[in-house]
């Protein structure tokens, strides 16, 4: 408004200047026209009376001449006339000829023309004024043949021109004045209207409603991004920079209005198993996915939908398969989905673990794709999608779909809940598009996943592989700037969210000191108190490189005899997917390899490799981490690998060394580990030797740096970032929804 006023003042000043200039120009122009006019009249009059004038002049008949002059002065515009002789004496004049104009004075202006040819004559014009107003004086020579007789002086009345000028000036002033008022009023009105519409739009934006005008949409986006950033910054300030369960809860509440989350995962966080004595035991499965997600769902509350695979799962759940967990705390709900043996075989063992798992890992196992498995995979995905729809409590719930078991679920969920925010996290690597081409149902998998709002991977390179696969196999637009896939007007963001651990890990609260863990573990394993201990913790899976790990231990003892009899590597290996032939073979080959190496280096009771082939509960796993001098993670290909992070988290004494495969997602983050190529057995064995010889100071320095990283980049941050992105998307979609409604309404009205 202030700007509009400034504009109006400028406009008025400009118009005033223009008026002044125009007035002067108008005055000059009308004066020139008037002078030309009287001049022409004077010439006409003198020309008409020339003969009579010359006769009287020649005969010196001053009375007759005066009469003729009086006749001439009858003209409206001629006030007085005088005839002056060539010698400048006055010959005759009309009665009221003003004495102010003398012949002598006027002759100076006429004389230069006296020698001119007779048809050439000139006049001297003098504008002047008399008491009655402005007059104009013309002096016109009169000739008798070629002989100059004298000149006539005509005094013209110019007051009519003055009137005309004054009237024109008034008109110009009035016109410009009107223009100034009109322009100012229009400007002020336009300013007021646009101010009102701006403030209305801003109020709408502030209330979170859709803007009516298209030009406000970019502003809305900018404002929202700014608000988001400020909120995150404020939260970061409040929390001293760290992501905690409280902050995650707050984020969910602030950004998603406290809506609960629904998690869909194959593995459940608590398995109820019937023991031999008939009692029921609760187990924590050996699963990276469960390790990461459990703290998140505890912080957010909600429902975890999973396959109820434990032998006592049915009897511990209600008739709908629901049970509150964790035991004793009951902070969230697990909804168990029951699968038949055939479904489990086809969907889980078959398509998921004989097809997709080897397809996504470069670990030299041939993927097997059977049509029957695919049918079960489709059916079970539908079954889980149905369970999701039963568990949600709104039309736009937040659903976190986990892993390769549920590639089809996002689309199936979206078909029934079009406004849901579906976040799919793929916990394993994504293959390049050429390798994906092996799968006969690659298109269906991609389309199923694209039902999600966000698809998350651990690394940017997995995201890139996914986008390239979509580009190769689907008709979809790739927005490379946004890292998004756009299909049917809906976009799916593809983003890296490297997964992590809760911080601090709650198992450590009750864990014995590292010294006590070490003493206890060495005693349990029958090792001397000064033994050097290496540890490996994995599901028994061919992607984990357990055989390569044992070969590296063998090479270490070959190349560094000083460690024989002193160094022992203990492998905690949880049996996994045992119904699959490849896993069965792996069990045997790992066992045989350990036996062969042990036989080579056995001395008295010394065995270099101890293979503990069973599931261990997390407190035991953490005791082993805390007891070890070195932890070797030798995955041949791994999405992230949480064992590496768990080892770092467990070592609050800043003692111990992590040797880590370069083919894990974790190797991109834990760069202070000794990074190795697990296929290069010699290099790996050298790294083990370096680790065992590393000074306590260097161990401390490396561990400290990795621990600082994990404290900041913990699993609450992982979940928080995904939820904040989902919230942003959700707001945008709500807005788009409103816009769509608005457009429909305005087009139908
Ligand atoms: P996983 O392949 O299961 O996870 P990982 O990330 O290493 O692999 O997690 C294994 C989990 O199981 C850890 O919490 C570990 O403590 C536990 N565990 C391993 N062996 C055990 C044993 N013998 N007894 C008891 N517990 C044991 C998948 C992907 C990974 C990704 C995670 C999380 O394959 O790449 O890091 O999901 O996204």
PDB file of N, CA, C and O in Angstrom, residues 516-581:
ATOM      1  N   UNK A 516      34.636 -58.320  32.423  1.00  0.00           N
ATOM      2  CA  UNK A 516      33.849 -59.467  32.901  1.00  0.00           C
ATOM      3  C   UNK A 516      33.381 -60.313  31.718  1.00  0.00           C
ATOM      4  O   UNK A 516      33.406 -61.557  31.768  1.00  0.00           O
ATOM      5  N   UNK A 517      32.962 -59.615  30.609  1.00  0.00           N
ATOM      6  CA  UNK A 517      32.517 -60.351  29.413  1.00  0.00           C
ATOM      7  C   UNK A 517      33.668 -61.208  28.887  1.00  0.00           C
ATOM      8  O   UNK A 517      33.507 -62.386  28.576  1.00  0.00           O
ATOM      9  N   UNK A 518      34.862 -60.580  28.835  1.00  0.00           N
ATOM     10  CA  UNK A 518      36.034 -61.278  28.291  1.00  0.00           C
ATOM     11  C   UNK A 518      36.364 -62.508  29.140  1.00  0.00           C
ATOM     12  O   UNK A 518      36.528 -63.620  28.609  1.00  0.00           O
ATOM     13  N   UNK A 519      36.424 -62.287  30.441  1.00  0.00           N
ATOM     14  CA  UNK A 519      36.779 -63.398  31.337  1.00  0.00           C
ATOM     15  C   UNK A 519      35.738 -64.513  31.212  1.00  0.00           C
ATOM     16  O   UNK A 519      36.093 -65.702  31.076  1.00  0.00           O
ATOM     17  N   UNK A 520      34.466 -64.121  31.177  1.00  0.00           N
ATOM     18  CA  UNK A 520      33.396 -65.117  31.103  1.00  0.00           C
ATOM     19  C   UNK A 520      33.439 -65.899  29.794  1.00  0.00           C
ATOM     20  O   UNK A 520      33.371 -67.127  29.786  1.00  0.00           O
ATOM     21  N   UNK A 521      33.568 -65.174  28.686  1.00  0.00           N
ATOM     22  CA  UNK A 521      33.555 -65.824  27.364  1.00  0.00           C
ATOM     23  C   UNK A 521      34.763 -66.753  27.210  1.00  0.00           C
ATOM     24  O   UNK A 521      34.638 -67.900  26.761  1.00  0.00           O
ATOM     25  N   UNK A 522      35.966 -66.257  27.610  1.00  0.00           N
ATOM     26  CA  UNK A 522      37.174 -67.096  27.473  1.00  0.00           C
ATOM     27  C   UNK A 522      37.023 -68.371  28.294  1.00  0.00           C
ATOM     28  O   UNK A 522      37.383 -69.468  27.839  1.00  0.00           O
ATOM     29  N   UNK A 523      36.451 -68.218  29.478  1.00  0.00           N
ATOM     30  CA  UNK A 523      36.261 -69.407  30.334  1.00  0.00           C
ATOM     31  C   UNK A 523      35.274 -70.382  29.685  1.00  0.00           C
ATOM     32  O   UNK A 523      35.526 -71.581  29.613  1.00  0.00           O
ATOM     33  N   UNK A 524      34.170 -69.818  29.171  1.00  0.00           N
ATOM     34  CA  UNK A 524      33.155 -70.663  28.519  1.00  0.00           C
ATOM     35  C   UNK A 524      33.742 -71.449  27.352  1.00  0.00           C
ATOM     36  O   UNK A 524      33.412 -72.606  27.123  1.00  0.00           O
ATOM     37  N   UNK A 525      34.622 -70.787  26.615  1.00  0.00           N
ATOM     38  CA  UNK A 525      35.182 -71.421  25.410  1.00  0.00           C
ATOM     39  C   UNK A 525      36.416 -72.279  25.731  1.00  0.00           C
ATOM     40  O   UNK A 525      37.010 -72.878  24.831  1.00  0.00           O
ATOM     41  N   UNK A 526      36.814 -72.249  26.996  1.00  0.00           N
ATOM     42  CA  UNK A 526      37.969 -73.053  27.428  1.00  0.00           C
ATOM     43  C   UNK A 526      39.278 -72.483  26.915  1.00  0.00           C
ATOM     44  O   UNK A 526      40.215 -73.219  26.580  1.00  0.00           O
ATOM     45  N   UNK A 527      39.334 -71.130  26.810  1.00  0.00           N
ATOM     46  CA  UNK A 527      40.550 -70.485  26.310  1.00  0.00           C
ATOM     47  C   UNK A 527      41.351 -69.889  27.462  1.00  0.00           C
ATOM     48  O   UNK A 527      40.795 -69.579  28.527  1.00  0.00           O
ATOM     49  N   UNK A 528      42.665 -69.721  27.198  1.00  0.00           N
ATOM     50  CA  UNK A 528      43.522 -69.151  28.240  1.00  0.00           C
ATOM     51  C   UNK A 528      43.170 -67.671  28.409  1.00  0.00           C
ATOM     52  O   UNK A 528      42.737 -67.024  27.447  1.00  0.00           O
ATOM     53  N   UNK A 529      43.442 -67.126  29.619  1.00  0.00           N
ATOM     54  CA  UNK A 529      43.082 -65.709  29.852  1.00  0.00           C
ATOM     55  C   UNK A 529      43.825 -64.743  28.921  1.00  0.00           C
ATOM     56  O   UNK A 529      43.317 -63.651  28.651  1.00  0.00           O
ATOM     57  N   UNK A 530      44.998 -65.134  28.403  1.00  0.00           N
ATOM     58  CA  UNK A 530      45.708 -64.202  27.509  1.00  0.00           C
ATOM     59  C   UNK A 530      45.433 -64.509  26.028  1.00  0.00           C
ATOM     60  O   UNK A 530      46.125 -63.993  25.139  1.00  0.00           O
ATOM     61  N   UNK A 531      44.446 -65.290  25.758  1.00  0.00           N
ATOM     62  CA  UNK A 531      44.131 -65.632  24.357  1.00  0.00           C
ATOM     63  C   UNK A 531      43.681 -64.381  23.598  1.00  0.00           C
ATOM     64  O   UNK A 531      43.144 -63.439  24.193  1.00  0.00           O
ATOM     65  N   UNK A 532      43.944 -64.393  22.283  1.00  0.00           N
ATOM     66  CA  UNK A 532      43.418 -63.323  21.410  1.00  0.00           C
ATOM     67  C   UNK A 532      42.144 -63.870  20.778  1.00  0.00           C
ATOM     68  O   UNK A 532      42.134 -64.993  20.248  1.00  0.00           O
ATOM     69  N   UNK A 533      41.081 -63.040  20.826  1.00  0.00           N
ATOM     70  CA  UNK A 533      39.778 -63.559  20.393  1.00  0.00           C
ATOM     71  C   UNK A 533      39.211 -62.744  19.221  1.00  0.00           C
ATOM     72  O   UNK A 533      39.131 -61.519  19.278  1.00  0.00           O
ATOM     73  N   UNK A 534      38.843 -63.477  18.169  1.00  0.00           N
ATOM     74  CA  UNK A 534      38.131 -62.844  17.047  1.00  0.00           C
ATOM     75  C   UNK A 534      36.682 -63.319  17.088  1.00  0.00           C
ATOM     76  O   UNK A 534      36.400 -64.409  17.549  1.00  0.00           O
ATOM     77  N   UNK A 535      35.737 -62.464  16.591  1.00  0.00           N
ATOM     78  CA  UNK A 535      34.335 -62.874  16.630  1.00  0.00           C
ATOM     79  C   UNK A 535      33.635 -62.572  15.298  1.00  0.00           C
ATOM     80  O   UNK A 535      33.947 -61.581  14.624  1.00  0.00           O
ATOM     81  N   UNK A 536      32.759 -63.491  14.944  1.00  0.00           N
ATOM     82  CA  UNK A 536      31.888 -63.281  13.780  1.00  0.00           C
ATOM     83  C   UNK A 536      30.469 -63.616  14.219  1.00  0.00           C
ATOM     84  O   UNK A 536      30.268 -64.596  14.935  1.00  0.00           O
ATOM     85  N   UNK A 537      29.479 -62.780  13.823  1.00  0.00           N
ATOM     86  CA  UNK A 537      28.085 -63.018  14.240  1.00  0.00           C
ATOM     87  C   UNK A 537      27.210 -62.899  12.993  1.00  0.00           C
ATOM     88  O   UNK A 537      27.158 -61.836  12.371  1.00  0.00           O
ATOM     89  N   UNK A 538      26.595 -64.002  12.602  1.00  0.00           N
ATOM     90  CA  UNK A 538      25.771 -63.936  11.381  1.00  0.00           C
ATOM     91  C   UNK A 538      24.675 -64.967  11.398  1.00  0.00           C
ATOM     92  O   UNK A 538      24.762 -65.967  12.097  1.00  0.00           O
ATOM     93  N   UNK A 539      23.673 -64.708  10.553  1.00  0.00           N
ATOM     94  CA  UNK A 539      22.810 -65.811  10.160  1.00  0.00           C
ATOM     95  C   UNK A 539      23.657 -66.651   9.231  1.00  0.00           C
ATOM     96  O   UNK A 539      24.524 -66.124   8.510  1.00  0.00           O
ATOM     97  N   UNK A 540      23.416 -67.951   9.226  1.00  0.00           N
ATOM     98  CA  UNK A 540      24.216 -68.798   8.319  1.00  0.00           C
ATOM     99  C   UNK A 540      23.714 -68.588   6.892  1.00  0.00           C
ATOM    100  O   UNK A 540      22.775 -69.243   6.457  1.00  0.00           O
ATOM    101  N   UNK A 541      24.348 -67.644   6.219  1.00  0.00           N
ATOM    102  CA  UNK A 541      23.881 -67.252   4.884  1.00  0.00           C
ATOM    103  C   UNK A 541      25.100 -67.127   3.966  1.00  0.00           C
ATOM    104  O   UNK A 541      26.145 -66.606   4.381  1.00  0.00           O
ATOM    105  N   UNK A 542      24.940 -67.628   2.731  1.00  0.00           N
ATOM    106  CA  UNK A 542      26.085 -67.613   1.806  1.00  0.00           C
ATOM    107  C   UNK A 542      26.530 -66.202   1.422  1.00  0.00           C
ATOM    108  O   UNK A 542      27.617 -66.013   0.926  1.00  0.00           O
ATOM    109  N   UNK A 543      25.663 -65.181   1.670  1.00  0.00           N
ATOM    110  CA  UNK A 543      26.092 -63.817   1.340  1.00  0.00           C
ATOM    111  C   UNK A 543      27.035 -63.249   2.402  1.00  0.00           C
ATOM    112  O   UNK A 543      27.688 -62.231   2.178  1.00  0.00           O
ATOM    113  N   UNK A 544      27.106 -63.903   3.560  1.00  0.00           N
ATOM    114  CA  UNK A 544      27.877 -63.329   4.666  1.00  0.00           C
ATOM    115  C   UNK A 544      29.372 -63.653   4.578  1.00  0.00           C
ATOM    116  O   UNK A 544      30.161 -63.146   5.379  1.00  0.00           O
ATOM    117  N   UNK A 545      29.754 -64.514   3.628  1.00  0.00           N
ATOM    118  CA  UNK A 545      31.182 -64.803   3.404  1.00  0.00           C
ATOM    119  C   UNK A 545      31.840 -65.528   4.573  1.00  0.00           C
ATOM    120  O   UNK A 545      33.002 -65.245   4.891  1.00  0.00           O
ATOM    121  N   UNK A 546      31.105 -66.457   5.185  1.00  0.00           N
ATOM    122  CA  UNK A 546      31.664 -67.156   6.364  1.00  0.00           C
ATOM    123  C   UNK A 546      32.816 -68.070   5.946  1.00  0.00           C
ATOM    124  O   UNK A 546      33.847 -68.156   6.638  1.00  0.00           O
ATOM    125  N   UNK A 547      32.680 -68.701   4.786  1.00  0.00           N
ATOM    126  CA  UNK A 547      33.782 -69.566   4.326  1.00  0.00           C
ATOM    127  C   UNK A 547      35.047 -68.737   4.063  1.00  0.00           C
ATOM    128  O   UNK A 547      36.144 -69.104   4.470  1.00  0.00           O
ATOM    129  N   UNK A 548      34.877 -67.597   3.383  1.00  0.00           N
ATOM    130  CA  UNK A 548      36.022 -66.720   3.102  1.00  0.00           C
ATOM    131  C   UNK A 548      36.655 -66.246   4.414  1.00  0.00           C
ATOM    132  O   UNK A 548      37.879 -66.086   4.510  1.00  0.00           O
ATOM    133  N   UNK A 549      35.829 -66.054   5.413  1.00  0.00           N
ATOM    134  CA  UNK A 549      36.321 -65.608   6.720  1.00  0.00           C
ATOM    135  C   UNK A 549      37.228 -66.672   7.346  1.00  0.00           C
ATOM    136  O   UNK A 549      38.331 -66.371   7.822  1.00  0.00           O
ATOM    137  N   UNK A 550      36.770 -67.919   7.300  1.00  0.00           N
ATOM    138  CA  UNK A 550      37.571 -69.000   7.868  1.00  0.00           C
ATOM    139  C   UNK A 550      38.884 -69.154   7.089  1.00  0.00           C
ATOM    140  O   UNK A 550      39.942 -69.406   7.674  1.00  0.00           O
ATOM    141  N   UNK A 551      38.800 -68.973   5.771  1.00  0.00           N
ATOM    142  CA  UNK A 551      40.027 -69.086   4.958  1.00  0.00           C
ATOM    143  C   UNK A 551      41.022 -67.984   5.326  1.00  0.00           C
ATOM    144  O   UNK A 551      42.245 -68.204   5.317  1.00  0.00           O
ATOM    145  N   UNK A 552      40.490 -66.799   5.665  1.00  0.00           N
ATOM    146  CA  UNK A 552      41.381 -65.703   6.079  1.00  0.00           C
ATOM    147  C   UNK A 552      42.054 -66.053   7.412  1.00  0.00           C
ATOM    148  O   UNK A 552      43.244 -65.736   7.628  1.00  0.00           O
ATOM    149  N   UNK A 553      41.321 -66.700   8.302  1.00  0.00           N
ATOM    150  CA  UNK A 553      41.916 -67.120   9.588  1.00  0.00           C
ATOM    151  C   UNK A 553      43.022 -68.142   9.318  1.00  0.00           C
ATOM    152  O   UNK A 553      44.126 -68.059   9.880  1.00  0.00           O
ATOM    153  N   UNK A 554      42.745 -69.057   8.402  1.00  0.00           N
ATOM    154  CA  UNK A 554      43.764 -70.064   8.056  1.00  0.00           C
ATOM    155  C   UNK A 554      45.013 -69.376   7.496  1.00  0.00           C
ATOM    156  O   UNK A 554      46.135 -69.669   7.905  1.00  0.00           O
ATOM    157  N   UNK A 555      44.786 -68.430   6.597  1.00  0.00           N
ATOM    158  CA  UNK A 555      45.909 -67.720   5.986  1.00  0.00           C
ATOM    159  C   UNK A 555      46.702 -66.930   7.043  1.00  0.00           C
ATOM    160  O   UNK A 555      47.933 -66.861   6.997  1.00  0.00           O
ATOM    161  N   UNK A 556      45.991 -66.358   7.997  1.00  0.00           N
ATOM    162  CA  UNK A 556      46.669 -65.616   9.078  1.00  0.00           C
ATOM    163  C   UNK A 556      47.633 -66.547   9.829  1.00  0.00           C
ATOM    164  O   UNK A 556      48.796 -66.183  10.081  1.00  0.00           O
ATOM    165  N   UNK A 557      47.136 -67.726  10.152  1.00  0.00           N
ATOM    166  CA  UNK A 557      47.970 -68.657  10.930  1.00  0.00           C
ATOM    167  C   UNK A 557      49.117 -69.202  10.076  1.00  0.00           C
ATOM    168  O   UNK A 557      50.203 -69.469  10.586  1.00  0.00           O
ATOM    169  N   UNK A 558      48.852 -69.303   8.766  1.00  0.00           N
ATOM    170  CA  UNK A 558      49.924 -69.729   7.852  1.00  0.00           C
ATOM    171  C   UNK A 558      51.020 -68.678   7.776  1.00  0.00           C
ATOM    172  O   UNK A 558      52.202 -68.972   7.890  1.00  0.00           O
ATOM    173  N   UNK A 559      50.614 -67.461   7.585  1.00  0.00           N
ATOM    174  CA  UNK A 559      51.569 -66.380   7.313  1.00  0.00           C
ATOM    175  C   UNK A 559      52.115 -65.759   8.587  1.00  0.00           C
ATOM    176  O   UNK A 559      53.138 -65.067   8.550  1.00  0.00           O
ATOM    177  N   UNK A 560      51.406 -65.914   9.685  1.00  0.00           N
ATOM    178  CA  UNK A 560      51.861 -65.334  10.959  1.00  0.00           C
ATOM    179  C   UNK A 560      51.836 -66.423  12.041  1.00  0.00           C
ATOM    180  O   UNK A 560      50.911 -66.456  12.878  1.00  0.00           O
ATOM    181  N   UNK A 561      52.847 -67.271  12.063  1.00  0.00           N
ATOM    182  CA  UNK A 561      52.840 -68.412  13.006  1.00  0.00           C
ATOM    183  C   UNK A 561      52.763 -67.960  14.467  1.00  0.00           C
ATOM    184  O   UNK A 561      52.333 -68.732  15.325  1.00  0.00           O
ATOM    185  N   UNK A 562      53.153 -66.714  14.743  1.00  0.00           N
ATOM    186  CA  UNK A 562      53.117 -66.241  16.126  1.00  0.00           C
ATOM    187  C   UNK A 562      51.705 -66.271  16.730  1.00  0.00           C
ATOM    188  O   UNK A 562      51.537 -66.242  17.946  1.00  0.00           O
ATOM    189  N   UNK A 563      50.692 -66.308  15.859  1.00  0.00           N
ATOM    190  CA  UNK A 563      49.318 -66.328  16.389  1.00  0.00           C
ATOM    191  C   UNK A 563      48.784 -67.751  16.607  1.00  0.00           C
ATOM    192  O   UNK A 563      47.695 -67.922  17.149  1.00  0.00           O
ATOM    193  N   UNK A 564      49.525 -68.757  16.132  1.00  0.00           N
ATOM    194  CA  UNK A 564      49.055 -70.132  16.330  1.00  0.00           C
ATOM    195  C   UNK A 564      49.034 -70.430  17.830  1.00  0.00           C
ATOM    196  O   UNK A 564      49.971 -70.072  18.552  1.00  0.00           O
ATOM    197  N   UNK A 565      48.036 -71.055  18.262  1.00  0.00           N
ATOM    198  CA  UNK A 565      47.916 -71.399  19.696  1.00  0.00           C
ATOM    199  C   UNK A 565      47.402 -70.227  20.523  1.00  0.00           C
ATOM    200  O   UNK A 565      46.994 -70.404  21.674  1.00  0.00           O
ATOM    201  N   UNK A 566      47.411 -68.999  19.958  1.00  0.00           N
ATOM    202  CA  UNK A 566      46.971 -67.810  20.725  1.00  0.00           C
ATOM    203  C   UNK A 566      45.664 -67.237  20.218  1.00  0.00           C
ATOM    204  O   UNK A 566      44.865 -66.718  20.984  1.00  0.00           O
ATOM    205  N   UNK A 567      45.520 -67.289  18.897  1.00  0.00           N
ATOM    206  CA  UNK A 567      44.344 -66.626  18.301  1.00  0.00           C
ATOM    207  C   UNK A 567      43.239 -67.640  18.015  1.00  0.00           C
ATOM    208  O   UNK A 567      43.467 -68.662  17.364  1.00  0.00           O
ATOM    209  N   UNK A 568      42.045 -67.311  18.486  1.00  0.00           N
ATOM    210  CA  UNK A 568      40.881 -68.155  18.232  1.00  0.00           C
ATOM    211  C   UNK A 568      39.758 -67.293  17.649  1.00  0.00           C
ATOM    212  O   UNK A 568      39.535 -66.172  18.123  1.00  0.00           O
ATOM    213  N   UNK A 569      39.120 -67.839  16.625  1.00  0.00           N
ATOM    214  CA  UNK A 569      37.990 -67.108  16.026  1.00  0.00           C
ATOM    215  C   UNK A 569      36.721 -67.845  16.369  1.00  0.00           C
ATOM    216  O   UNK A 569      36.563 -69.023  16.037  1.00  0.00           O
ATOM    217  N   UNK A 570      35.786 -67.130  17.044  1.00  0.00           N
ATOM    218  CA  UNK A 570      34.514 -67.758  17.396  1.00  0.00           C
ATOM    219  C   UNK A 570      33.419 -67.225  16.472  1.00  0.00           C
ATOM    220  O   UNK A 570      33.273 -66.007  16.309  1.00  0.00           O
ATOM    221  N   UNK A 571      32.712 -68.139  15.865  1.00  0.00           N
ATOM    222  CA  UNK A 571      31.637 -67.757  14.934  1.00  0.00           C
ATOM    223  C   UNK A 571      30.291 -68.147  15.520  1.00  0.00           C
ATOM    224  O   UNK A 571      30.009 -69.326  15.732  1.00  0.00           O
ATOM    225  N   UNK A 572      29.456 -67.094  15.803  1.00  0.00           N
ATOM    226  CA  UNK A 572      28.074 -67.367  16.210  1.00  0.00           C
ATOM    227  C   UNK A 572      27.264 -67.396  14.915  1.00  0.00           C
ATOM    228  O   UNK A 572      27.176 -66.381  14.219  1.00  0.00           O
ATOM    229  N   UNK A 573      26.712 -68.564  14.605  1.00  0.00           N
ATOM    230  CA  UNK A 573      26.015 -68.705  13.321  1.00  0.00           C
ATOM    231  C   UNK A 573      24.597 -69.195  13.558  1.00  0.00           C
ATOM    232  O   UNK A 573      24.390 -70.337  13.937  1.00  0.00           O
ATOM    233  N   UNK A 574      23.641 -68.288  13.337  1.00  0.00           N
ATOM    234  CA  UNK A 574      22.234 -68.672  13.543  1.00  0.00           C
ATOM    235  C   UNK A 574      21.734 -69.395  12.302  1.00  0.00           C
ATOM    236  O   UNK A 574      21.791 -68.842  11.197  1.00  0.00           O
ATOM    237  N   UNK A 575      21.256 -70.615  12.449  1.00  0.00           N
ATOM    238  CA  UNK A 575      20.720 -71.335  11.284  1.00  0.00           C
ATOM    239  C   UNK A 575      19.598 -70.521  10.642  1.00  0.00           C
ATOM    240  O   UNK A 575      18.780 -69.920  11.347  1.00  0.00           O
ATOM    241  N   UNK A 576      19.601 -70.499   9.335  1.00  0.00           N
ATOM    242  CA  UNK A 576      18.641 -69.636   8.637  1.00  0.00           C
ATOM    243  C   UNK A 576      18.169 -70.350   7.375  1.00  0.00           C
ATOM    244  O   UNK A 576      18.955 -71.024   6.709  1.00  0.00           O
ATOM    245  N   UNK A 577      16.889 -70.264   7.056  1.00  0.00           N
ATOM    246  CA  UNK A 577      16.297 -70.787   5.819  1.00  0.00           C
ATOM    247  C   UNK A 577      16.744 -72.228   5.539  1.00  0.00           C
ATOM    248  O   UNK A 577      17.138 -72.587   4.424  1.00  0.00           O
ATOM    249  N   UNK A 578      16.706 -73.026   6.564  1.00  0.00           N
ATOM    250  CA  UNK A 578      17.310 -74.356   6.505  1.00  0.00           C
ATOM    251  C   UNK A 578      16.599 -75.297   5.537  1.00  0.00           C
ATOM    252  O   UNK A 578      17.135 -76.336   5.186  1.00  0.00           O
ATOM    253  N   UNK A 579      15.375 -74.921   5.130  1.00  0.00           N
ATOM    254  CA  UNK A 579      14.674 -75.808   4.189  1.00  0.00           C
ATOM    255  C   UNK A 579      15.177 -75.632   2.755  1.00  0.00           C
ATOM    256  O   UNK A 579      14.814 -76.389   1.867  1.00  0.00           O
ATOM    257  N   UNK A 580      16.031 -74.637   2.551  1.00  0.00           N
ATOM    258  CA  UNK A 580      16.533 -74.395   1.188  1.00  0.00           C
ATOM    259  C   UNK A 580      17.846 -75.164   1.007  1.00  0.00           C
ATOM    260  O   UNK A 580      18.747 -75.082   1.850  1.00  0.00           O
ATOM    261  N   UNK A 581      17.940 -75.855  -0.100  1.00  0.00           N
ATOM    262  CA  UNK A 581      19.073 -76.733  -0.370  1.00  0.00           C
ATOM    263  C   UNK A 581      20.419 -75.993  -0.268  1.00  0.00           C
ATOM    264  O   UNK A 581      21.367 -76.477   0.351  1.00  0.00           O
TER     265      UNK A 581
END
